[in-house]
Amino acid sequence: MKIYEGVVQIQLMVNGETRPVTVRPADTLLYTLRENLGLTGARAGCENGDCGACTVLLDGNPVKSCMVLTVSTEGQDIRTAEGIDDEGLKQAFID
């Protein structure tokens, strides 16, 4: 992790690919996925952790990406709806 004038440069493992991103320490994973990486499968709903529209898998566990800071996910496996191959699991995300 490198810090430059209020932003942090990190490597994220998203859908099996290592992706370099530059984020603010306060950026949520939801914001980073949508705005920095263009992955829109995680939706912004309530943005307070109630609705679950922003759910992603973090090391295989479902988490609400609006409640997770991006910088805390470095070194973990992030799977979005775009990166899920299992049709049953993909349908569960849709439902």
mmCIF file with all atom_site columns, C-alpha atoms in Angstrom:
data_model
loop_
_atom_site.group_PDB
_atom_site.id
_atom_site.type_symbol
_atom_site.label_atom_id
_atom_site.label_alt_id
_atom_site.label_comp_id
_atom_site.label_asym_id
_atom_site.label_entity_id
_atom_site.label_seq_id
_atom_site.pdbx_PDB_ins_code
_atom_site.Cartn_x
_atom_site.Cartn_y
_atom_site.Cartn_z
_atom_site.occupancy
_atom_site.B_iso_or_equiv
_atom_site.pdbx_formal_charge
_atom_site.auth_seq_id
_atom_site.auth_comp_id
_atom_site.auth_asym_id
_atom_site.auth_atom_id
_atom_site.pdbx_PDB_model_num
ATOM 1  C CA . MET A 1 1  ? 0.000   0.000   0.000   1.00 0.00 ? 1  MET A CA 1
ATOM 2  C CA . LYS A 1 2  ? 1.396   3.382   -1.041  1.00 0.00 ? 2  LYS A CA 1
ATOM 3  C CA . ILE A 1 3  ? -0.050  6.644   0.256   1.00 0.00 ? 3  ILE A CA 1
ATOM 4  C CA . TYR A 1 4  ? 0.123   9.804   -1.873  1.00 0.00 ? 4  TYR A CA 1
ATOM 5  C CA . GLU A 1 5  ? -1.459  13.124  -0.867  1.00 0.00 ? 5  GLU A CA 1
ATOM 6  C CA . GLY A 1 6  ? -4.657  11.708  0.616   1.00 0.00 ? 6  GLY A CA 1
ATOM 7  C CA . VAL A 1 7  ? -5.038  8.725   -1.711  1.00 0.00 ? 7  VAL A CA 1
ATOM 8  C CA . VAL A 1 8  ? -3.850  5.158   -1.434  1.00 0.00 ? 8  VAL A CA 1
ATOM 9  C CA . GLN A 1 9  ? -2.577  2.954   -4.241  1.00 0.00 ? 9  GLN A CA 1
ATOM 10 C CA . ILE A 1 10 ? -3.452  -0.728  -3.692  1.00 0.00 ? 10 ILE A CA 1
ATOM 11 C CA . GLN A 1 11 ? -3.862  -3.981  -5.603  1.00 0.00 ? 11 GLN A CA 1
ATOM 12 C CA . LEU A 1 12 ? -7.264  -5.687  -5.474  1.00 0.00 ? 12 LEU A CA 1
ATOM 13 C CA . MET A 1 13 ? -8.021  -9.253  -6.537  1.00 0.00 ? 13 MET A CA 1
ATOM 14 C CA . VAL A 1 14 ? -11.379 -8.876  -8.287  1.00 0.00 ? 14 VAL A CA 1
ATOM 15 C CA . ASN A 1 15 ? -13.019 -11.746 -10.160 1.00 0.00 ? 15 ASN A CA 1
ATOM 16 C CA . GLY A 1 16 ? -9.702  -13.547 -10.446 1.00 0.00 ? 16 GLY A CA 1
ATOM 17 C CA . GLU A 1 17 ? -7.731  -10.557 -11.752 1.00 0.00 ? 17 GLU A CA 1
ATOM 18 C CA . THR A 1 18 ? -5.291  -8.326  -9.917  1.00 0.00 ? 18 THR A CA 1
ATOM 19 C CA . ARG A 1 19 ? -6.435  -4.758  -10.432 1.00 0.00 ? 19 ARG A CA 1
ATOM 20 C CA . PRO A 1 20 ? -4.443  -1.687  -9.335  1.00 0.00 ? 20 PRO A CA 1
ATOM 21 C CA . VAL A 1 21 ? -6.624  1.095   -7.930  1.00 0.00 ? 21 VAL A CA 1
ATOM 22 C CA . THR A 1 22 ? -6.061  4.483   -6.397  1.00 0.00 ? 22 THR A CA 1
ATOM 23 C CA . VAL A 1 23 ? -8.628  5.228   -3.695  1.00 0.00 ? 23 VAL A CA 1
ATOM 24 C CA . ARG A 1 24 ? -9.255  7.574   -0.807  1.00 0.00 ? 24 ARG A CA 1
ATOM 25 C CA . PRO A 1 25 ? -8.964  5.849   2.597   1.00 0.00 ? 25 PRO A CA 1
ATOM 26 C CA . ALA A 1 26 ? -12.703 6.466   3.190   1.00 0.00 ? 26 ALA A CA 1
ATOM 27 C CA . ASP A 1 27 ? -13.892 4.934   -0.133  1.00 0.00 ? 27 ASP A CA 1
ATOM 28 C CA . THR A 1 28 ? -16.239 2.002   0.212   1.00 0.00 ? 28 THR A CA 1
ATOM 29 C CA . LEU A 1 29 ? -15.752 -1.168  -1.778  1.00 0.00 ? 29 LEU A CA 1
ATOM 30 C CA . LEU A 1 30 ? -19.077 -0.468  -3.497  1.00 0.00 ? 30 LEU A CA 1
ATOM 31 C CA . TYR A 1 31 ? -17.849 2.930   -4.695  1.00 0.00 ? 31 TYR A CA 1
ATOM 32 C CA . THR A 1 32 ? -14.533 1.500   -5.896  1.00 0.00 ? 32 THR A CA 1
ATOM 33 C CA . LEU A 1 33 ? -16.129 -1.387  -7.771  1.00 0.00 ? 33 LEU A CA 1
ATOM 34 C CA . ARG A 1 34 ? -18.629 0.839   -9.550  1.00 0.00 ? 34 ARG A CA 1
ATOM 35 C CA . GLU A 1 35 ? -16.712 4.083   -10.076 1.00 0.00 ? 35 GLU A CA 1
ATOM 36 C CA . ASN A 1 36 ? -13.075 2.978   -10.369 1.00 0.00 ? 36 ASN A CA 1
ATOM 37 C CA . LEU A 1 37 ? -13.467 -0.456  -11.955 1.00 0.00 ? 37 LEU A CA 1
ATOM 38 C CA . GLY A 1 38 ? -16.751 -0.119  -13.858 1.00 0.00 ? 38 GLY A CA 1
ATOM 39 C CA . LEU A 1 39 ? -18.256 -3.233  -12.252 1.00 0.00 ? 39 LEU A CA 1
ATOM 40 C CA . THR A 1 40 ? -21.926 -2.405  -11.763 1.00 0.00 ? 40 THR A CA 1
ATOM 41 C CA . GLY A 1 41 ? -23.245 -5.796  -10.595 1.00 0.00 ? 41 GLY A CA 1
ATOM 42 C CA . ALA A 1 42 ? -23.169 -4.566  -7.008  1.00 0.00 ? 42 ALA A CA 1
ATOM 43 C CA . ARG A 1 43 ? -25.956 -2.006  -6.796  1.00 0.00 ? 43 ARG A CA 1
ATOM 44 C CA . ALA A 1 44 ? -26.223 1.054   -4.611  1.00 0.00 ? 44 ALA A CA 1
ATOM 45 C CA . GLY A 1 45 ? -29.494 0.681   -2.735  1.00 0.00 ? 45 GLY A CA 1
ATOM 46 C CA . CYS A 1 46 ? -29.834 1.962   0.796   1.00 0.00 ? 46 CYS A CA 1
ATOM 47 C CA . GLU A 1 47 ? -26.052 2.467   1.264   1.00 0.00 ? 47 GLU A CA 1
ATOM 48 C CA . ASN A 1 48 ? -26.385 1.709   4.979   1.00 0.00 ? 48 ASN A CA 1
ATOM 49 C CA . GLY A 1 49 ? -26.213 -2.091  4.978   1.00 0.00 ? 49 GLY A CA 1
ATOM 50 C CA . ASP A 1 50 ? -29.917 -2.886  5.179   1.00 0.00 ? 50 ASP A CA 1
ATOM 51 C CA . CYS A 1 51 ? -30.995 -3.903  1.672   1.00 0.00 ? 51 CYS A CA 1
ATOM 52 C CA . GLY A 1 52 ? -28.171 -6.170  0.443   1.00 0.00 ? 52 GLY A CA 1
ATOM 53 C CA . ALA A 1 53 ? -28.214 -4.882  -3.156  1.00 0.00 ? 53 ALA A CA 1
ATOM 54 C CA . CYS A 1 54 ? -24.466 -4.289  -2.938  1.00 0.00 ? 54 CYS A CA 1
ATOM 55 C CA . THR A 1 55 ? -23.551 -7.801  -1.759  1.00 0.00 ? 55 THR A CA 1
ATOM 56 C CA . VAL A 1 56 ? -20.296 -9.302  -3.047  1.00 0.00 ? 56 VAL A CA 1
ATOM 57 C CA . LEU A 1 57 ? -18.270 -12.314 -1.960  1.00 0.00 ? 57 LEU A CA 1
ATOM 58 C CA . LEU A 1 58 ? -15.156 -11.489 0.049   1.00 0.00 ? 58 LEU A CA 1
ATOM 59 C CA . ASP A 1 59 ? -12.990 -14.580 0.477   1.00 0.00 ? 59 ASP A CA 1
ATOM 60 C CA . GLY A 1 60 ? -16.139 -16.609 -0.227  1.00 0.00 ? 60 GLY A CA 1
ATOM 61 C CA . ASN A 1 61 ? -18.301 -14.868 2.368   1.00 0.00 ? 61 ASN A CA 1
ATOM 62 C CA . PRO A 1 62 ? -21.152 -12.528 1.433   1.00 0.00 ? 62 PRO A CA 1
ATOM 63 C CA . VAL A 1 63 ? -20.563 -8.953  2.570   1.00 0.00 ? 63 VAL A CA 1
ATOM 64 C CA . LYS A 1 64 ? -22.361 -5.689  1.949   1.00 0.00 ? 64 LYS A CA 1
ATOM 65 C CA . SER A 1 65 ? -19.824 -3.709  -0.032  1.00 0.00 ? 65 SER A CA 1
ATOM 66 C CA . CYS A 1 66 ? -21.325 -0.371  1.055   1.00 0.00 ? 66 CYS A CA 1
ATOM 67 C CA . MET A 1 67 ? -20.163 -1.164  4.597   1.00 0.00 ? 67 MET A CA 1
ATOM 68 C CA . VAL A 1 68 ? -16.574 -2.229  3.774   1.00 0.00 ? 68 VAL A CA 1
ATOM 69 C CA . LEU A 1 69 ? -13.670 0.143   3.200   1.00 0.00 ? 69 LEU A CA 1
ATOM 70 C CA . THR A 1 70 ? -11.752 -0.677  0.037   1.00 0.00 ? 70 THR A CA 1
ATOM 71 C CA . VAL A 1 71 ? -8.362  -0.431  1.752   1.00 0.00 ? 71 VAL A CA 1
ATOM 72 C CA . SER A 1 72 ? -9.357  -3.264  4.114   1.00 0.00 ? 72 SER A CA 1
ATOM 73 C CA . THR A 1 73 ? -9.847  -5.690  1.220   1.00 0.00 ? 73 THR A CA 1
ATOM 74 C CA . GLU A 1 74 ? -6.317  -5.707  -0.178  1.00 0.00 ? 74 GLU A CA 1
ATOM 75 C CA . GLY A 1 75 ? -5.085  -9.297  -0.359  1.00 0.00 ? 75 GLY A CA 1
ATOM 76 C CA . GLN A 1 76 ? -8.589  -10.789 -0.271  1.00 0.00 ? 76 GLN A CA 1
ATOM 77 C CA . ASP A 1 77 ? -10.542 -12.445 -3.089  1.00 0.00 ? 77 ASP A CA 1
ATOM 78 C CA . ILE A 1 78 ? -13.433 -10.230 -4.206  1.00 0.00 ? 78 ILE A CA 1
ATOM 79 C CA . ARG A 1 79 ? -16.163 -11.763 -6.384  1.00 0.00 ? 79 ARG A CA 1
ATOM 80 C CA . THR A 1 80 ? -18.891 -9.645  -7.903  1.00 0.00 ? 80 THR A CA 1
ATOM 81 C CA . ALA A 1 81 ? -21.942 -10.773 -9.854  1.00 0.00 ? 81 ALA A CA 1
ATOM 82 C CA . GLU A 1 82 ? -19.861 -10.368 -13.026 1.00 0.00 ? 82 GLU A CA 1
ATOM 83 C CA . GLY A 1 83 ? -17.312 -12.892 -11.760 1.00 0.00 ? 83 GLY A CA 1
ATOM 84 C CA . ILE A 1 84 ? -19.617 -15.682 -10.593 1.00 0.00 ? 84 ILE A CA 1
ATOM 85 C CA . ASP A 1 85 ? -19.713 -18.728 -12.878 1.00 0.00 ? 85 ASP A CA 1
ATOM 86 C CA . ASP A 1 86 ? -22.072 -20.891 -10.809 1.00 0.00 ? 86 ASP A CA 1
ATOM 87 C CA . GLU A 1 87 ? -25.552 -20.294 -12.290 1.00 0.00 ? 87 GLU A CA 1
ATOM 88 C CA . GLY A 1 88 ? -27.369 -21.157 -9.037  1.00 0.00 ? 88 GLY A CA 1
ATOM 89 C CA . LEU A 1 89 ? -25.270 -18.705 -7.065  1.00 0.00 ? 89 LEU A CA 1
ATOM 90 C CA . LYS A 1 90 ? -25.643 -16.071 -9.777  1.00 0.00 ? 90 LYS A CA 1
ATOM 91 C CA . GLN A 1 91 ? -29.423 -16.475 -9.633  1.00 0.00 ? 91 GLN A CA 1
ATOM 92 C CA . ALA A 1 92 ? -29.337 -16.084 -5.837  1.00 0.00 ? 92 ALA A CA 1
ATOM 93 C CA . PHE A 1 93 ? -27.562 -12.742 -6.289  1.00 0.00 ? 93 PHE A CA 1
ATOM 94 C CA . ILE A 1 94 ? -30.213 -11.647 -8.780  1.00 0.00 ? 94 ILE A CA 1
ATOM 95 C CA . ASP A 1 95 ? -33.052 -12.732 -6.487  1.00 0.00 ? 95 ASP A CA 1
#
